Structures are given as structure tokens and as C-alpha cells.
Amino acid sequence: MDEFKRQVQDLDVSMGIGETSRVTGATATQIRYWEKKGIVHPIRHGVGQNKRYSYRDIVTISFVKSMIDQGYTLAKAEKDAATHFTFAEALQMIVKERVHLAAQTGHTLTLNFGPLDNDPGYDVVAEVGDQVSLKRVPHQAK
């Protein structure tokens, strides 16, 4: 499980502009324009390689495209995308920093977030199935 956790934390998901366009519904022209406006920030993994759009960029492009399709301005979509990512980045940080153990039994995923800061004898455990439940369980040493 430690190897799986490391792989998830190191996961580098990125796509070229064609695939990003297909997945998000935004045209390549829109994506390039949003790049020029500083809304998305593609990366190059090496000299001479094509630009790649990160998971964050893909979600941003999808979000902005959805807002524009609903009639909002690009400025409003950009502002709301920034607010949206404050929440998304907080969730990503929780998963990256706090998930100590993940296990699946049938359709239920169990995530152990490690010991409580104010009560280290207990772990916070989430069980995600048809519903989500949080439990305080005795600390499980690794």
C-alpha cells in the first residue's frame, strides 16, 4: 500500500492540446487564447517537446468552458475558477498529506487519515460506499 500511496502522490497526469480539447470540449483556439491570458499554464517535459496540460489545467479549461457556455464572461469564469481551485487544492492536500492507508472491500473504500492531532491515540477513518462515514478508531501503527 505504501508503494500505491507514493505512486498516487507522484502521479503526473497531462495531455496534449488535441486530447485536452477532446476531453474538455474547448477548441484548441480557445485553449491557446486562455493560455495567452494566463488562465492555464502548459508545461514542456523537455526541450522541443509539445506543450502538455496538467490535470489542474484540464479541470480549469473544463470549468471555464462550462461557465462561458452558460453565458458568463471570460473574466467571471477566470475569477470563479480561481475560487473553485482553492477548494480543490485543499482536498488534494488532504489526500496527499493525510491518507496513510487505503483499502477496498467490495464497493467500500476505506481511507485512514492517520492520528488525530489533538488525540494521537486515535485515527480518523473514512468509509466511502453508498454513503460516507467518518469514524474515530484506535491508532493503527504502521
C-alpha positions as a LaTeX table, in Angstrom:
\begin{tabular}{lrrr}
\hline
Residue & $x$ (\AA) & $y$ (\AA) & $z$ (\AA) \\
\hline
Met1 & 0.00 & 0.00 & 0.00 \\
Asp2 & 2.92 & 2.40 & 0.65 \\
Glu3 & 4.02 & 1.98 & $-2.97$ \\
Phe4 & 0.49 & 2.76 & $-4.18$ \\
Lys5 & 0.37 & 5.87 & $-1.99$ \\
Arg6 & 3.71 & 7.06 & $-3.38$ \\
Gln7 & 2.54 & 6.47 & $-6.94$ \\
Val8 & $-0.66$ & 8.46 & $-6.37$ \\
Gln9 & 1.28 & 11.33 & $-4.80$ \\
Asp10 & 3.78 & 11.37 & $-7.68$ \\
Leu11 & 1.14 & 10.98 & $-10.41$ \\
Asp12 & 1.78 & 13.41 & $-13.25$ \\
Val13 & $-1.30$ & 13.42 & $-15.48$ \\
Ser14 & $-1.01$ & 15.60 & $-18.56$ \\
Met15 & $-2.38$ & 15.75 & $-22.10$ \\
Gly16 & $-1.53$ & 17.41 & $-25.37$ \\
Ile17 & $-3.76$ & 20.11 & $-26.77$ \\
Gly18 & $-5.73$ & 17.77 & $-29.05$ \\
Glu19 & $-6.67$ & 15.38 & $-26.27$ \\
Thr20 & $-7.34$ & 18.28 & $-23.90$ \\
Ser21 & $-9.67$ & 19.80 & $-26.48$ \\
Arg22 & $-11.48$ & 16.48 & $-26.97$ \\
Val23 & $-11.90$ & 15.87 & $-23.24$ \\
Thr24 & $-12.97$ & 19.41 & $-22.28$ \\
Gly25 & $-14.96$ & 20.44 & $-25.35$ \\
Ala26 & $-12.93$ & 23.65 & $-25.67$ \\
Thr27 & $-11.39$ & 24.33 & $-29.06$ \\
Ala28 & $-7.63$ & 24.43 & $-29.49$ \\
Thr29 & $-8.00$ & 28.13 & $-30.35$ \\
Gln30 & $-9.82$ & 28.78 & $-27.05$ \\
Ile31 & $-7.18$ & 26.88 & $-25.10$ \\
Arg32 & $-4.35$ & 28.82 & $-26.73$ \\
Tyr33 & $-6.13$ & 32.12 & $-26.04$ \\
Trp34 & $-6.69$ & 31.20 & $-22.38$ \\
Glu35 & $-3.00$ & 30.29 & $-22.20$ \\
Lys36 & $-2.07$ & 33.76 & $-23.52$ \\
Lys37 & $-4.39$ & 35.32 & $-20.90$ \\
Gly38 & $-2.60$ & 33.35 & $-18.16$ \\
Ile39 & $-5.61$ & 31.23 & $-17.21$ \\
Val40 & $-3.81$ & 27.96 & $-17.97$ \\
His41 & $-0.10$ & 27.22 & $-17.81$ \\
Pro42 & 1.01 & 24.31 & $-20.02$ \\
Ile43 & 4.30 & 22.60 & $-19.36$ \\
Arg44 & 7.01 & 21.07 & $-21.50$ \\
His45 & 8.75 & 17.98 & $-20.16$ \\
Gly46 & 11.80 & 18.53 & $-22.34$ \\
Val47 & 13.36 & 20.76 & $-24.97$ \\
Gly48 & 11.47 & 20.54 & $-28.24$ \\
Gln49 & 8.58 & 18.57 & $-26.79$ \\
Asn50 & 4.98 & 19.63 & $-27.25$ \\
Lys51 & 3.15 & 21.50 & $-24.53$ \\
Arg52 & 1.25 & 19.38 & $-22.05$ \\
Tyr53 & $-1.73$ & 20.42 & $-19.98$ \\
Ser54 & $-1.74$ & 19.27 & $-16.36$ \\
Tyr55 & $-4.72$ & 17.86 & $-14.50$ \\
Arg56 & $-5.25$ & 21.31 & $-12.98$ \\
Asp57 & $-5.22$ & 22.93 & $-16.43$ \\
Ile58 & $-7.65$ & 20.34 & $-17.79$ \\
Val59 & $-10.07$ & 20.95 & $-14.94$ \\
Thr60 & $-9.66$ & 24.73 & $-15.32$ \\
Ile61 & $-10.31$ & 24.56 & $-19.06$ \\
Ser62 & $-13.39$ & 22.41 & $-18.50$ \\
Phe63 & $-14.67$ & 24.78 & $-15.78$ \\
Val64 & $-14.07$ & 27.93 & $-17.86$ \\
Lys65 & $-15.67$ & 26.33 & $-20.94$ \\
Ser66 & $-18.73$ & 25.40 & $-18.89$ \\
Met67 & $-19.04$ & 28.94 & $-17.49$ \\
Ile68 & $-18.73$ & 30.50 & $-20.95$ \\
Asp69 & $-21.31$ & 28.07 & $-22.34$ \\
Gln70 & $-23.66$ & 29.27 & $-19.58$ \\
Gly71 & $-23.22$ & 32.87 & $-20.76$ \\
Tyr72 & $-20.64$ & 34.16 & $-18.29$ \\
Thr73 & $-17.75$ & 36.37 & $-19.36$ \\
Leu74 & $-14.21$ & 35.07 & $-19.50$ \\
Ala75 & $-13.26$ & 37.39 & $-16.63$ \\
Lys76 & $-16.03$ & 35.96 & $-14.41$ \\
Ala77 & $-15.11$ & 32.40 & $-15.40$ \\
Glu78 & $-11.44$ & 33.04 & $-14.59$ \\
Lys79 & $-12.32$ & 34.53 & $-11.19$ \\
Asp80 & $-14.66$ & 31.66 & $-10.29$ \\
Ala81 & $-12.08$ & 29.09 & $-11.47$ \\
Ala82 & $-9.54$ & 30.53 & $-9.02$ \\
Thr83 & $-12.07$ & 30.27 & $-6.17$ \\
His84 & $-13.01$ & 26.76 & $-7.26$ \\
Phe85 & $-9.38$ & 25.65 & $-7.06$ \\
Thr86 & $-8.90$ & 26.86 & $-3.52$ \\
Phe87 & $-11.36$ & 24.14 & $-2.53$ \\
Ala88 & $-9.95$ & 21.54 & $-4.93$ \\
Glu89 & $-6.37$ & 22.16 & $-3.80$ \\
Ala90 & $-7.40$ & 21.79 & $-0.17$ \\
Leu91 & $-8.89$ & 18.38 & $-0.95$ \\
Gln92 & $-5.78$ & 17.39 & $-2.89$ \\
Met93 & $-3.59$ & 18.42 & 0.05 \\
Ile94 & $-5.68$ & 16.35 & 2.46 \\
Val95 & $-5.29$ & 13.27 & 0.29 \\
Lys96 & $-1.58$ & 13.83 & $-0.35$ \\
Glu97 & $-0.59$ & 14.66 & 3.22 \\
Arg98 & $-3.02$ & 12.69 & 5.35 \\
Val99 & $-4.06$ & 9.44 & 3.68 \\
His100 & $-1.96$ & 6.83 & 5.47 \\
Leu101 & $-3.79$ & 3.74 & 4.27 \\
Ala102 & $-6.35$ & 2.97 & 1.60 \\
Ala103 & $-8.16$ & $-0.34$ & 1.26 \\
Gln104 & $-11.17$ & $-1.55$ & $-0.68$ \\
Thr105 & $-13.65$ & $-4.18$ & 0.39 \\
Gly106 & $-16.36$ & $-4.81$ & $-2.18$ \\
His107 & $-17.79$ & $-1.42$ & $-3.10$ \\
Thr108 & $-16.49$ & 0.32 & 0.02 \\
Leu109 & $-13.24$ & 2.30 & 0.08 \\
Thr110 & $-11.66$ & 2.81 & 3.50 \\
Leu111 & $-9.25$ & 5.73 & 3.92 \\
Asn112 & $-7.20$ & 6.08 & 7.10 \\
Phe113 & $-6.18$ & 9.72 & 7.60 \\
Gly114 & $-3.86$ & 8.90 & 10.49 \\
Pro115 & $-3.90$ & 10.08 & 14.08 \\
Leu116 & $-5.94$ & 12.99 & 15.34 \\
Asp117 & $-3.70$ & 15.95 & 16.15 \\
Asn118 & $-5.40$ & 16.54 & 19.49 \\
Asp119 & $-5.77$ & 12.84 & 20.36 \\
Pro120 & $-2.94$ & 10.80 & 18.76 \\
Gly121 & $-4.23$ & 7.56 & 20.22 \\
Tyr122 & $-7.00$ & 7.58 & 17.58 \\
Asp123 & $-7.09$ & 7.70 & 13.80 \\
Val124 & $-9.68$ & 9.33 & 11.55 \\
Val125 & $-11.09$ & 6.74 & 9.16 \\
Ala126 & $-13.48$ & 7.44 & 6.28 \\
Glu127 & $-15.57$ & 4.70 & 4.72 \\
Val128 & $-16.86$ & 5.62 & 1.27 \\
Gly129 & $-19.52$ & 3.45 & $-0.30$ \\
Asp130 & $-23.11$ & 4.38 & $-0.99$ \\
Gln131 & $-22.60$ & 6.95 & 1.76 \\
Val132 & $-19.62$ & 8.47 & 3.55 \\
Ser133 & $-18.99$ & 7.84 & 7.22 \\
Leu134 & $-16.20$ & 9.17 & 9.43 \\
Lys135 & $-15.04$ & 7.22 & 12.44 \\
Arg136 & $-12.59$ & 7.66 & 15.30 \\
Val137 & $-10.75$ & 4.35 & 15.74 \\
Pro138 & $-7.78$ & 3.32 & 17.91 \\
His139 & $-4.50$ & 4.32 & 16.22 \\
Gln140 & $-3.12$ & 1.66 & 13.89 \\
Ala141 & 0.69 & 1.71 & 13.92 \\
Lys142 & 2.30 & 1.08 & 10.53 \\
\hline
\end{tabular}
